[in-house]
CSV table of N, CA and C in Angstrom, one decimal:
chain,number,residue,atom,x,y,z
A,168,MET,N,89.8,124.1,72.2
A,168,MET,CA,89.2,123.8,73.8
A,168,MET,C,89.3,125.2,74.7
A,169,THR,N,88.5,125.2,75.3
A,169,THR,CA,88.2,126.1,76.0
A,169,THR,C,89.1,126.0,77.4
A,170,GLY,N,89.7,126.8,78.4
A,170,GLY,CA,90.2,126.9,79.5
A,170,GLY,C,89.5,126.1,80.4
A,171,PRO,N,90.2,125.9,81.7
A,171,PRO,CA,89.8,125.2,82.7
A,171,PRO,C,88.6,125.7,83.6
A,172,GLN,N,88.0,125.4,83.7
A,172,GLN,CA,86.4,125.8,84.5
A,172,GLN,C,86.9,125.7,85.9
A,173,ILE,N,87.6,127.0,86.4
A,173,ILE,CA,88.0,127.5,87.7
A,173,ILE,C,87.1,128.3,88.4
A,174,VAL,N,86.1,127.3,89.2
A,174,VAL,CA,84.6,128.2,90.0
A,174,VAL,C,85.2,128.7,91.2
A,175,TRP,N,86.5,128.5,91.7
A,175,TRP,CA,86.8,129.4,93.1
A,175,TRP,C,88.1,128.9,93.2
A,176,THR,N,89.0,129.8,94.0
A,176,THR,CA,90.1,130.0,94.5
A,176,THR,C,90.3,130.4,95.9
A,177,ARG,N,90.9,130.1,96.6
A,177,ARG,CA,90.9,130.3,98.1
A,177,ARG,C,91.8,130.2,99.0
A,178,ILE,N,92.4,131.0,99.4
A,178,ILE,CA,93.6,130.8,100.3
A,178,ILE,C,93.1,130.4,101.8
A,179,ASP,N,93.5,129.2,102.3
A,179,ASP,CA,93.0,129.0,104.0
A,179,ASP,C,94.6,128.2,104.4
A,180,GLU,N,94.7,128.6,105.5
A,180,GLU,CA,96.0,128.0,105.7
A,180,GLU,C,95.8,126.7,106.4
A,181,ARG,N,94.5,126.2,106.5
A,181,ARG,CA,94.0,124.9,107.1
A,181,ARG,C,93.9,123.6,105.8
A,182,LEU,N,93.7,124.3,104.5
A,182,LEU,CA,93.9,123.8,103.3
A,182,LEU,C,92.4,122.8,103.3
A,183,LEU,N,92.2,121.8,103.0
A,183,LEU,CA,90.6,121.3,103.2
A,183,LEU,C,90.1,120.9,104.5
A,184,HIS,N,89.0,121.5,104.7
A,184,HIS,CA,88.6,121.1,106.1
A,184,HIS,C,87.0,121.1,106.1
A,185,GLY,N,86.1,120.9,107.0
A,185,GLY,CA,84.9,120.9,106.8
A,185,GLY,C,84.1,122.2,106.5
A,186,GLN,N,84.6,123.3,106.9
A,186,GLN,CA,84.0,124.6,106.3
A,186,GLN,C,84.2,124.7,104.7
A,187,ILE,N,85.0,124.4,103.9
A,187,ILE,CA,85.4,124.0,102.9
A,187,ILE,C,84.2,123.3,102.2
A,188,ARG,N,83.9,122.1,102.6
A,188,ARG,CA,83.0,120.9,101.8
A,188,ARG,C,81.7,121.8,102.5
A,189,ILE,N,81.5,122.1,103.4
A,189,ILE,CA,79.8,122.2,103.7
A,189,ILE,C,79.5,123.9,103.2
A,190,THR,N,80.5,124.7,103.3
A,190,THR,CA,80.1,125.8,103.0
A,190,THR,C,80.4,126.2,101.3
A,191,TRP,N,81.5,126.4,101.5
A,191,TRP,CA,82.4,127.0,100.1
A,191,TRP,C,82.1,126.3,98.8
A,192,GLY,N,82.2,124.7,99.3
A,192,GLY,CA,82.1,123.9,98.1
A,192,GLY,C,80.8,123.9,97.2
A,193,LYS,N,79.8,124.0,98.3
A,193,LYS,CA,78.2,124.4,98.1
A,193,LYS,C,77.9,125.8,97.3
A,194,HIS,N,78.6,126.6,97.8
A,194,HIS,CA,78.6,127.8,97.2
A,194,HIS,C,79.2,128.0,95.8
A,195,SER,N,80.2,127.5,95.6
A,195,SER,CA,81.2,127.9,94.4
A,195,SER,C,80.6,126.5,93.4
A,196,GLU,N,79.5,125.6,93.8
A,196,GLU,CA,79.1,124.6,93.0
A,196,GLU,C,80.4,123.7,92.3
A,197,ALA,N,81.4,123.5,92.9
A,197,ALA,CA,82.4,122.6,92.4
A,197,ALA,C,82.5,121.3,92.6
A,198,ASN,N,82.8,120.5,91.8
A,198,ASN,CA,82.8,119.2,91.7
A,198,ASN,C,84.0,118.5,92.3
A,199,LEU,N,85.3,119.3,92.0
A,199,LEU,CA,86.4,118.8,92.0
A,199,LEU,C,87.5,119.9,92.9
A,200,ILE,N,88.0,119.5,94.0
A,200,ILE,CA,88.9,120.3,94.9
A,200,ILE,C,90.1,120.0,94.7
A,201,LEU,N,91.1,120.9,94.3
A,201,LEU,CA,92.5,120.9,94.1
A,201,LEU,C,93.3,121.5,95.0
A,202,VAL,N,93.8,120.6,95.7
A,202,VAL,CA,94.8,121.0,97.0
A,202,VAL,C,96.0,121.3,96.3
A,203,ALA,N,96.5,122.6,95.9
A,203,ALA,CA,97.5,123.1,95.3
A,203,ALA,C,98.4,123.3,96.2
A,204,ASN,N,99.4,122.4,96.6
A,204,ASN,CA,100.6,122.9,97.6
A,204,ASN,C,101.7,121.9,97.8
A,205,ASP,N,102.8,122.1,97.8
A,205,ASP,CA,103.7,121.2,97.6
A,205,ASP,C,104.1,120.5,98.5
A,206,GLU,N,103.8,121.0,99.9
A,206,GLU,CA,104.1,120.0,101.0
A,206,GLU,C,102.7,119.1,101.2
A,207,ALA,N,101.3,119.2,100.9
A,207,ALA,CA,100.5,118.3,100.2
A,207,ALA,C,100.4,117.2,99.7
A,208,ALA,N,101.1,117.7,98.4
A,208,ALA,CA,101.8,116.9,97.4
A,208,ALA,C,102.6,115.8,97.4
A,209,GLU,N,103.3,116.4,98.1
A,209,GLU,CA,104.9,115.5,98.1
A,209,GLU,C,105.7,115.6,99.4
A,210,GLY,N,105.1,116.2,100.2
A,210,GLY,CA,105.9,116.5,101.4
A,210,GLY,C,106.2,115.1,102.3
A,211,PRO,N,107.0,115.1,103.1
A,211,PRO,CA,107.1,113.7,104.0
A,211,PRO,C,106.3,113.4,104.5
A,212,ASN,N,104.8,114.2,105.0
A,212,ASN,CA,103.7,114.0,105.5
A,212,ASN,C,102.5,113.9,104.4
A,213,ALA,N,103.2,114.0,103.6
A,213,ALA,CA,101.5,114.0,102.7
A,213,ALA,C,100.6,112.9,102.7
A,214,ALA,N,101.3,111.8,102.6
A,214,ALA,CA,100.1,110.7,102.7
A,214,ALA,C,99.3,111.3,104.3
A,215,PHE,N,99.7,111.3,105.2
A,215,PHE,CA,98.9,111.6,106.5
A,215,PHE,C,98.1,112.9,106.2
A,216,MET,N,98.6,114.1,105.6
A,216,MET,CA,98.0,115.2,105.2
A,216,MET,C,96.6,115.0,104.2
A,217,GLN,N,96.9,113.9,103.5
A,217,GLN,CA,95.9,113.5,102.1
A,217,GLN,C,94.6,112.8,102.9
A,218,ALA,N,95.1,112.0,103.8
A,218,ALA,CA,94.0,111.4,104.3
A,218,ALA,C,93.1,112.1,104.8
A,219,GLY,N,93.4,113.0,105.8
A,219,GLY,CA,92.7,113.7,106.6
A,219,GLY,C,91.8,114.8,106.1
A,220,MET,N,92.3,115.3,104.8
A,220,MET,CA,91.4,116.4,103.7
A,220,MET,C,90.5,115.5,103.2
A,221,LYS,N,90.9,114.2,102.7
A,221,LYS,CA,89.9,113.3,101.8
A,221,LYS,C,89.1,113.0,102.7
A,222,ALA,N,89.2,112.8,103.8
A,222,ALA,CA,88.1,112.6,104.9
A,222,ALA,C,87.2,113.9,105.1
A,223,SER,N,87.4,115.0,105.1
A,223,SER,CA,87.0,116.4,105.6
A,223,SER,C,86.2,116.5,104.2
A,224,ALA,N,86.5,116.2,103.1
A,224,ALA,CA,85.8,115.9,101.7
A,224,ALA,C,84.3,115.4,101.8
A,225,GLY,N,84.3,114.2,102.6
A,225,GLY,CA,83.0,113.8,102.8
A,225,GLY,C,82.7,113.0,101.4
A,226,GLY,N,83.6,112.7,100.6
A,226,GLY,CA,83.4,111.9,99.7
A,226,GLY,C,82.1,112.4,98.2
A,227,GLU,N,81.7,114.0,98.6
A,227,GLU,CA,81.1,115.0,97.9
A,227,GLU,C,81.8,115.5,96.5
A,228,TYR,N,83.1,115.3,96.9
A,228,TYR,CA,84.3,115.9,95.9
A,228,TYR,C,85.4,114.8,95.3
A,229,ALA,N,85.3,114.8,93.9
A,229,ALA,CA,86.8,114.6,93.8
A,229,ALA,C,88.0,115.3,94.5
A,230,VAL,N,89.1,114.6,95.1
A,230,VAL,CA,90.0,115.5,95.4
A,230,VAL,C,91.4,115.3,95.0
A,231,ARG,N,91.9,116.4,94.7
A,231,ARG,CA,93.3,115.9,93.8
A,231,ARG,C,94.5,117.1,94.9
A,232,PHE,N,95.6,116.5,94.9
A,232,PHE,CA,96.5,117.2,95.6
A,232,PHE,C,97.9,117.0,94.5
A,233,PHE,N,98.1,118.4,93.8
A,233,PHE,CA,99.1,118.5,93.4
A,233,PHE,C,100.2,119.7,93.7
A,234,SER,N,101.3,119.3,93.3
A,234,SER,CA,102.3,120.4,93.8
A,234,SER,C,102.1,121.8,92.6
A,235,ILE,N,102.4,123.1,93.4
A,235,ILE,CA,102.0,124.1,92.5
A,235,ILE,C,102.7,124.1,91.0
A,236,GLN,N,103.8,123.2,90.7
A,236,GLN,CA,104.3,123.2,89.4
A,236,GLN,C,103.4,122.4,88.6
A,237,LYS,N,103.0,121.0,89.0
A,237,LYS,CA,102.3,120.0,88.6
A,237,LYS,C,100.6,120.8,88.0
A,238,THR,N,100.2,121.8,89.1
A,238,THR,CA,99.2,122.3,88.8
A,238,THR,C,99.5,123.2,87.4
A,239,ILE,N,100.3,123.9,87.5
A,239,ILE,CA,100.3,124.8,86.2
A,239,ILE,C,100.9,123.7,85.0
A,240,ASP,N,101.5,122.8,85.0
A,240,ASP,CA,101.7,122.4,83.8
A,240,ASP,C,100.6,121.4,83.2
A,241,VAL,N,99.1,121.0,84.4
A,241,VAL,CA,98.3,119.9,84.0
A,241,VAL,C,97.1,120.8,84.1
A,242,ILE,N,96.7,122.1,84.5
A,242,ILE,CA,95.4,122.6,84.7
A,242,ILE,C,94.7,122.8,83.3
A,243,HIS,N,95.5,123.0,82.4
A,243,HIS,CA,94.8,123.1,81.2
A,243,HIS,C,94.8,122.0,80.4
A,244,LYS,N,94.7,120.6,81.0
A,244,LYS,CA,94.0,119.5,80.5
A,244,LYS,C,93.0,118.9,81.2
A,245,ALA,N,92.3,119.8,82.0
A,245,ALA,CA,91.2,119.4,82.7
A,245,ALA,C,89.9,119.2,81.7
A,246,SER,N,88.9,118.3,82.2
A,246,SER,CA,87.7,118.3,81.6
A,246,SER,C,87.0,119.6,81.7
A,247,PRO,N,86.4,119.2,80.8
A,247,PRO,CA,85.3,120.8,80.7
A,247,PRO,C,84.5,120.1,81.6
A,248,LYS,N,84.0,119.0,82.1
A,248,LYS,CA,83.0,118.6,82.9
A,248,LYS,C,83.5,119.2,84.6
A,249,GLN,N,85.0,119.2,84.9
A,249,GLN,CA,84.9,119.6,86.1
A,249,GLN,C,85.3,120.9,86.5
A,250,LYS,N,84.4,121.0,87.6
A,250,LYS,CA,84.3,122.6,87.9
A,250,LYS,C,85.3,122.7,89.3
A,251,ILE,N,86.4,123.2,88.9
A,251,ILE,CA,87.4,123.4,89.9
A,251,ILE,C,87.6,124.2,90.9
A,252,PHE,N,87.7,123.9,92.5
A,252,PHE,CA,87.8,124.9,93.5
A,252,PHE,C,89.4,124.4,93.7
A,253,ILE,N,90.2,125.6,93.3
A,253,ILE,CA,91.3,125.7,93.7
A,253,ILE,C,91.7,125.8,95.3
A,254,LEU,N,92.5,125.1,95.9
A,254,LEU,CA,92.7,125.4,97.3
A,254,LEU,C,94.3,125.3,97.7
A,255,CYS,N,94.7,126.9,98.4
A,255,CYS,CA,96.1,127.0,98.6
A,255,CYS,C,96.2,127.6,99.7
A,256,ASN,N,97.3,127.6,101.0
A,256,ASN,CA,97.3,127.9,102.2
A,256,ASN,C,98.2,129.3,102.1
A,257,ASN,N,98.6,129.7,101.0
A,257,ASN,CA,99.3,131.1,101.6
A,257,ASN,C,99.3,131.8,99.8
A,258,PRO,N,99.0,133.2,99.9
A,258,PRO,CA,98.8,134.1,98.7
A,258,PRO,C,100.4,134.0,97.9
A,259,THR,N,101.5,133.4,98.1
A,259,THR,CA,102.7,133.3,97.4
A,259,THR,C,102.4,132.0,96.5
A,260,ASP,N,102.0,131.0,97.0
A,260,ASP,CA,101.3,129.8,95.7
A,260,ASP,C,100.2,130.4,94.9
A,261,VAL,N,99.6,131.3,95.3
A,261,VAL,CA,98.4,131.5,94.5
A,261,VAL,C,99.1,132.9,93.3
A,262,ALA,N,99.9,133.5,93.6
A,262,ALA,CA,100.5,134.4,92.7
A,262,ALA,C,101.4,133.6,91.8
A,263,ARG,N,102.2,132.3,92.1
A,263,ARG,CA,103.0,131.6,91.3
A,263,ARG,C,102.1,130.9,90.2
A,264,LEU,N,100.9,130.0,90.7
A,264,LEU,CA,100.0,129.8,89.7
A,264,LEU,C,99.7,130.8,88.5
A,265,VAL,N,99.0,132.0,89.1
A,265,VAL,CA,98.9,132.7,88.3
A,265,VAL,C,100.0,133.4,87.3
A,266,GLU,N,101.0,133.6,87.9
A,266,GLU,CA,102.4,133.8,86.9
A,266,GLU,C,102.4,132.6,86.0
A,267,GLY,N,102.5,131.6,86.4
A,267,GLY,CA,102.4,130.1,85.5
A,267,GLY,C,101.4,130.0,84.7
A,268,GLY,N,100.3,130.8,84.8
A,268,GLY,CA,99.5,130.8,83.5
A,268,GLY,C,98.1,130.3,83.9
A,269,VAL,N,98.1,129.7,85.3
A,269,VAL,CA,96.7,129.2,85.6
A,269,VAL,C,95.7,130.7,85.6
A,270,PRO,N,94.3,130.3,84.8
A,270,PRO,CA,93.6,131.5,85.1
A,270,PRO,C,92.5,131.7,86.0
A,271,ILE,N,93.0,132.3,86.9
A,271,ILE,CA,92.6,132.5,88.2
A,271,ILE,C,91.8,133.8,88.3
A,272,THR,N,90.5,134.6,88.2
A,272,THR,CA,90.4,135.7,88.1
A,272,THR,C,90.4,136.3,89.5
A,273,HIS,N,89.6,135.5,90.4
A,273,HIS,CA,89.3,135.8,91.7
A,273,HIS,C,90.0,135.1,92.8
A,274,CYS,N,90.8,135.3,93.6
A,274,CYS,CA,90.9,134.8,95.0
A,274,CYS,C,90.5,135.4,96.2
A,275,ASN,N,89.9,134.2,96.5
A,275,ASN,CA,89.2,134.6,98.2
A,275,ASN,C,89.9,134.1,99.0
A,276,VAL,N,90.2,134.9,100.1
A,276,VAL,CA,91.2,135.0,101.3
A,276,VAL,C,90.0,134.6,102.6
A,277,GLY,N,90.6,133.6,103.3
A,277,GLY,CA,90.0,133.0,104.3
A,277,GLY,C,90.5,133.1,105.7
A,278,ASN,N,91.7,132.1,105.7
A,278,ASN,CA,92.4,132.3,106.8
A,278,ASN,C,93.8,132.2,106.6
A,279,MET,N,94.3,133.2,107.3
A,279,MET,CA,96.0,133.4,107.2
A,279,MET,C,96.1,133.5,108.7
A,280,HIS,N,96.4,132.8,109.4
A,280,HIS,CA,97.0,133.0,110.8
A,280,HIS,C,97.8,133.8,111.3
A,281,TYR,N,98.0,134.3,112.5
A,281,TYR,CA,98.9,135.4,112.9
A,281,TYR,C,100.0,134.6,113.3
A,282,HIS,N,101.3,134.9,113.1
A,282,HIS,CA,102.4,134.3,113.2
A,282,HIS,C,103.6,135.5,113.6
A,283,ASP,N,104.6,135.2,114.3
A,283,ASP,CA,105.6,136.7,114.1
A,283,ASP,C,105.7,137.0,112.8
A,284,GLY,N,106.1,138.4,112.8
A,284,GLY,CA,106.3,139.3,111.7
A,284,GLY,C,104.9,139.7,110.8
A,285,LYS,N,103.9,139.2,111.3
A,285,LYS,CA,102.6,139.3,110.5
A,285,LYS,C,101.8,140.1,111.3
A,286,ARG,N,101.0,140.8,110.6
A,286,ARG,CA,100.0,141.9,111.3
A,286,ARG,C,98.7,141.7,110.9
A,287,GLN,N,97.6,141.4,112.0
A,287,GLN,CA,96.5,141.5,111.6
A,287,GLN,C,95.5,142.7,110.9
A,288,ILE,N,95.0,142.1,109.8
A,288,ILE,CA,94.1,143.0,108.9
A,288,ILE,C,92.5,142.9,109.2
A,289,ALA,N,92.2,141.7,109.2
A,289,ALA,CA,91.0,141.2,109.5
A,289,ALA,C,91.0,140.0,110.6
A,290,LYS,N,90.1,139.8,111.1
A,290,LYS,CA,89.6,139.1,112.0
A,290,LYS,C,90.2,137.5,111.9
A,291,THR,N,90.4,137.1,110.9
A,291,THR,CA,90.9,135.8,110.2
A,291,THR,C,92.1,135.8,109.4
A,292,VAL,N,92.4,137.2,109.1
A,292,VAL,CA,93.4,137.4,108.3
A,292,VAL,C,94.8,138.1,108.9
A,293,SER,N,96.0,137.6,108.6
A,293,SER,CA,97.2,138.5,109.1
A,293,SER,C,98.1,138.0,107.8
A,294,VAL,N,99.1,139.2,107.7
A,294,VAL,CA,99.8,139.3,106.8
A,294,VAL,C,101.0,139.7,106.7
A,295,ASP,N,102.2,139.5,106.0
A,295,ASP,CA,103.6,140.1,105.9
A,295,ASP,C,104.0,140.7,104.6
A,296,LYS,N,105.0,141.1,104.7
A,296,LYS,CA,105.4,141.6,103.1
A,296,LYS,C,105.3,140.8,102.4
A,297,THR,N,105.9,139.5,102.5
A,297,THR,CA,106.1,138.7,101.3
A,297,THR,C,104.3,138.6,100.9
A,298,ASP,N,103.6,138.4,101.8
A,298,ASP,CA,102.3,138.3,101.7
A,298,ASP,C,101.5,139.3,100.5
A,299,ILE,N,101.8,140.5,101.0
A,299,ILE,CA,101.4,141.7,100.4
A,299,ILE,C,102.1,141.7,99.1
A,300,LEU,N,103.0,141.2,98.7
A,300,LEU,CA,103.7,141.4,97.5
A,300,LEU,C,102.9,140.5,96.1
A,301,ALA,N,102.5,139.3,97.0
A,301,ALA,CA,102.2,138.1,96.5
A,301,ALA,C,100.5,138.6,96.1
A,302,PHE,N,100.0,139.4,96.9
A,302,PHE,CA,98.9,140.0,96.4
A,302,PHE,C,98.7,141.0,95.5
A,303,GLU,N,100.0,141.8,95.5
A,303,GLU,CA,99.8,143.0,94.6
A,303,GLU,C,100.4,142.5,92.8
A,304,LYS,N,101.0,141.1,92.9
A,304,LYS,CA,101.4,140.5,91.9
A,304,LYS,C,100.2,140.1,91.2
A,305,MET,N,99.3,139.4,92.3
A,305,MET,CA,98.0,139.0,91.6
A,305,MET,C,97.1,140.0,91.0
A,306,VAL,N,97.1,141.3,91.8
A,306,VAL,CA,96.2,142.3,91.3
A,306,VAL,C,96.7,142.9,90.0
A,307,GLU,N,98.1,143.0,89.8
A,307,GLU,CA,98.5,143.6,88.4
A,307,GLU,C,98.2,142.2,87.3
A,308,LYS,N,98.0,141.1,87.7
A,308,LYS,CA,97.7,139.9,86.7
A,308,LYS,C,96.0,140.3,86.4
A,309,GLY,N,95.5,141.1,87.0
A,309,GLY,CA,94.0,141.3,87.2
A,309,GLY,C,93.2,140.4,87.9
A,310,VAL,N,93.7,139.9,88.7
A,310,VAL,CA,93.0,139.0,89.9
A,310,VAL,C,92.1,139.7,91.2
A,311,THR,N,91.3,139.7,91.4
A,311,THR,CA,90.6,140.5,92.3
A,311,THR,C,90.7,139.3,93.6
A,312,CYS,N,91.1,140.2,94.8
A,312,CYS,CA,91.6,139.7,96.1
A,312,CYS,C,91.0,140.0,97.1
A,313,THR,N,89.9,139.5,97.6
A,313,THR,CA,89.1,139.5,98.5
A,313,THR,C,89.4,139.0,99.9
A,314,VAL,N,88.8,139.4,101.0
A,314,VAL,CA,88.7,138.7,102.2
A,314,VAL,C,87.0,138.5,102.7
A,315,GLN,N,87.0,136.9,102.8
A,315,GLN,CA,85.3,136.7,102.9
A,315,GLN,C,85.7,135.4,103.7
A,316,ASN,N,85.2,135.3,105.0
A,316,ASN,CA,85.0,134.4,105.2
A,316,ASN,C,84.2,133.1,105.2
A,317,THR,N,82.9,133.5,105.3
A,317,THR,CA,81.8,132.8,104.7
A,317,THR,C,81.3,133.5,103.5
A,318,PRO,N,80.5,132.8,102.9
A,318,PRO,CA,79.7,133.8,101.9
A,318,PRO,C,78.8,134.5,102.1
A,319,ASP,N,78.2,134.8,103.1
A,319,ASP,CA,77.3,135.5,103.8
A,319,ASP,C,77.7,136.9,104.2
A,320,GLN,N,79.2,136.7,104.3
A,320,GLN,CA,79.7,138.2,104.4
A,320,GLN,C,80.1,138.7,103.2
A,321,THR,N,80.1,140.2,103.2
A,321,THR,CA,80.5,141.0,102.4
A,321,THR,C,82.5,140.9,102.2
A,322,PRO,N,82.4,140.7,100.8
A,322,PRO,CA,83.8,140.9,100.1
A,322,PRO,C,84.9,141.9,100.2
A,323,ILE,N,85.9,142.4,101.2
A,323,ILE,CA,86.7,143.4,101.2
A,323,ILE,C,88.0,143.1,100.7
A,324,ASN,N,88.3,143.9,99.5
A,324,ASN,CA,89.5,144.0,99.1
A,324,ASN,C,90.7,143.9,100.1
A,325,VAL,N,91.5,143.0,99.7
A,325,VAL,CA,92.6,142.3,100.7
A,325,VAL,C,93.6,143.5,100.8
A,326,LEU,N,94.1,144.4,99.8
A,326,LEU,CA,95.1,145.4,99.6
A,326,LEU,C,94.4,146.5,100.3
A,327,GLU,N,93.1,147.0,100.0
A,327,GLU,CA,92.6,148.2,101.0
A,327,GLU,C,92.4,147.9,102.8
A,328,LEU,N,92.7,146.7,102.8
A,328,LEU,CA,92.6,146.2,104.2
A,328,LEU,C,93.9,146.5,105.0
A,329,ALA,N,94.8,146.2,104.0
A,329,ALA,CA,96.3,146.4,104.4
A,329,ALA,C,96.8,147.6,104.3
A,330,LYS,N,96.2,148.6,103.8
A,330,LYS,CA,96.4,149.7,103.8
A,330,LYS,C,95.9,150.6,105.1
A,331,THR,N,94.6,149.8,105.3
A,331,THR,CA,94.3,150.7,106.4
A,331,THR,C,94.4,150.1,108.1
A,332,ALA,N,94.8,148.9,107.6
A,332,ALA,CA,95.4,148.5,109.0
A,332,ALA,C,97.0,148.8,109.1
A,333,ALA,N,97.7,149.4,108.2
A,333,ALA,CA,99.0,149.6,108.4
A,333,ALA,C,99.5,150.6,109.3
């Protein structure tokens, strides 16, 4: 059996919303969006979060909400027919997936909002030391990490951006 067919992995603090469905879903040719996020899968507001995200998917995609650990545990059982778009809201979760054996080769960084303690490295991306360490772990495991808000933009290496913005 071959591994899971992961067609796109994206970090977007907003998780599943209209831009994902309209732009990235079509671009990636995914048929399943996997929201890998502990809070959305099992948190106290999970049902509310899931309802809003399912509505954003517009019925065009199968949508799953798994914790990071459940994603690691079950991703290799995916059907070969599933073209999986993994969606996380921070680089630490993607790094955990990679370290757990999820075969991610590219991580697209879209929206990581500015918060206290973070510095802006691109129009829609702000990072702190924890984020940088997570990206470094991914790169060490062979994952390409690029900032690209929409498919028509040129992808830019996230660690290069972080160095020049230092």
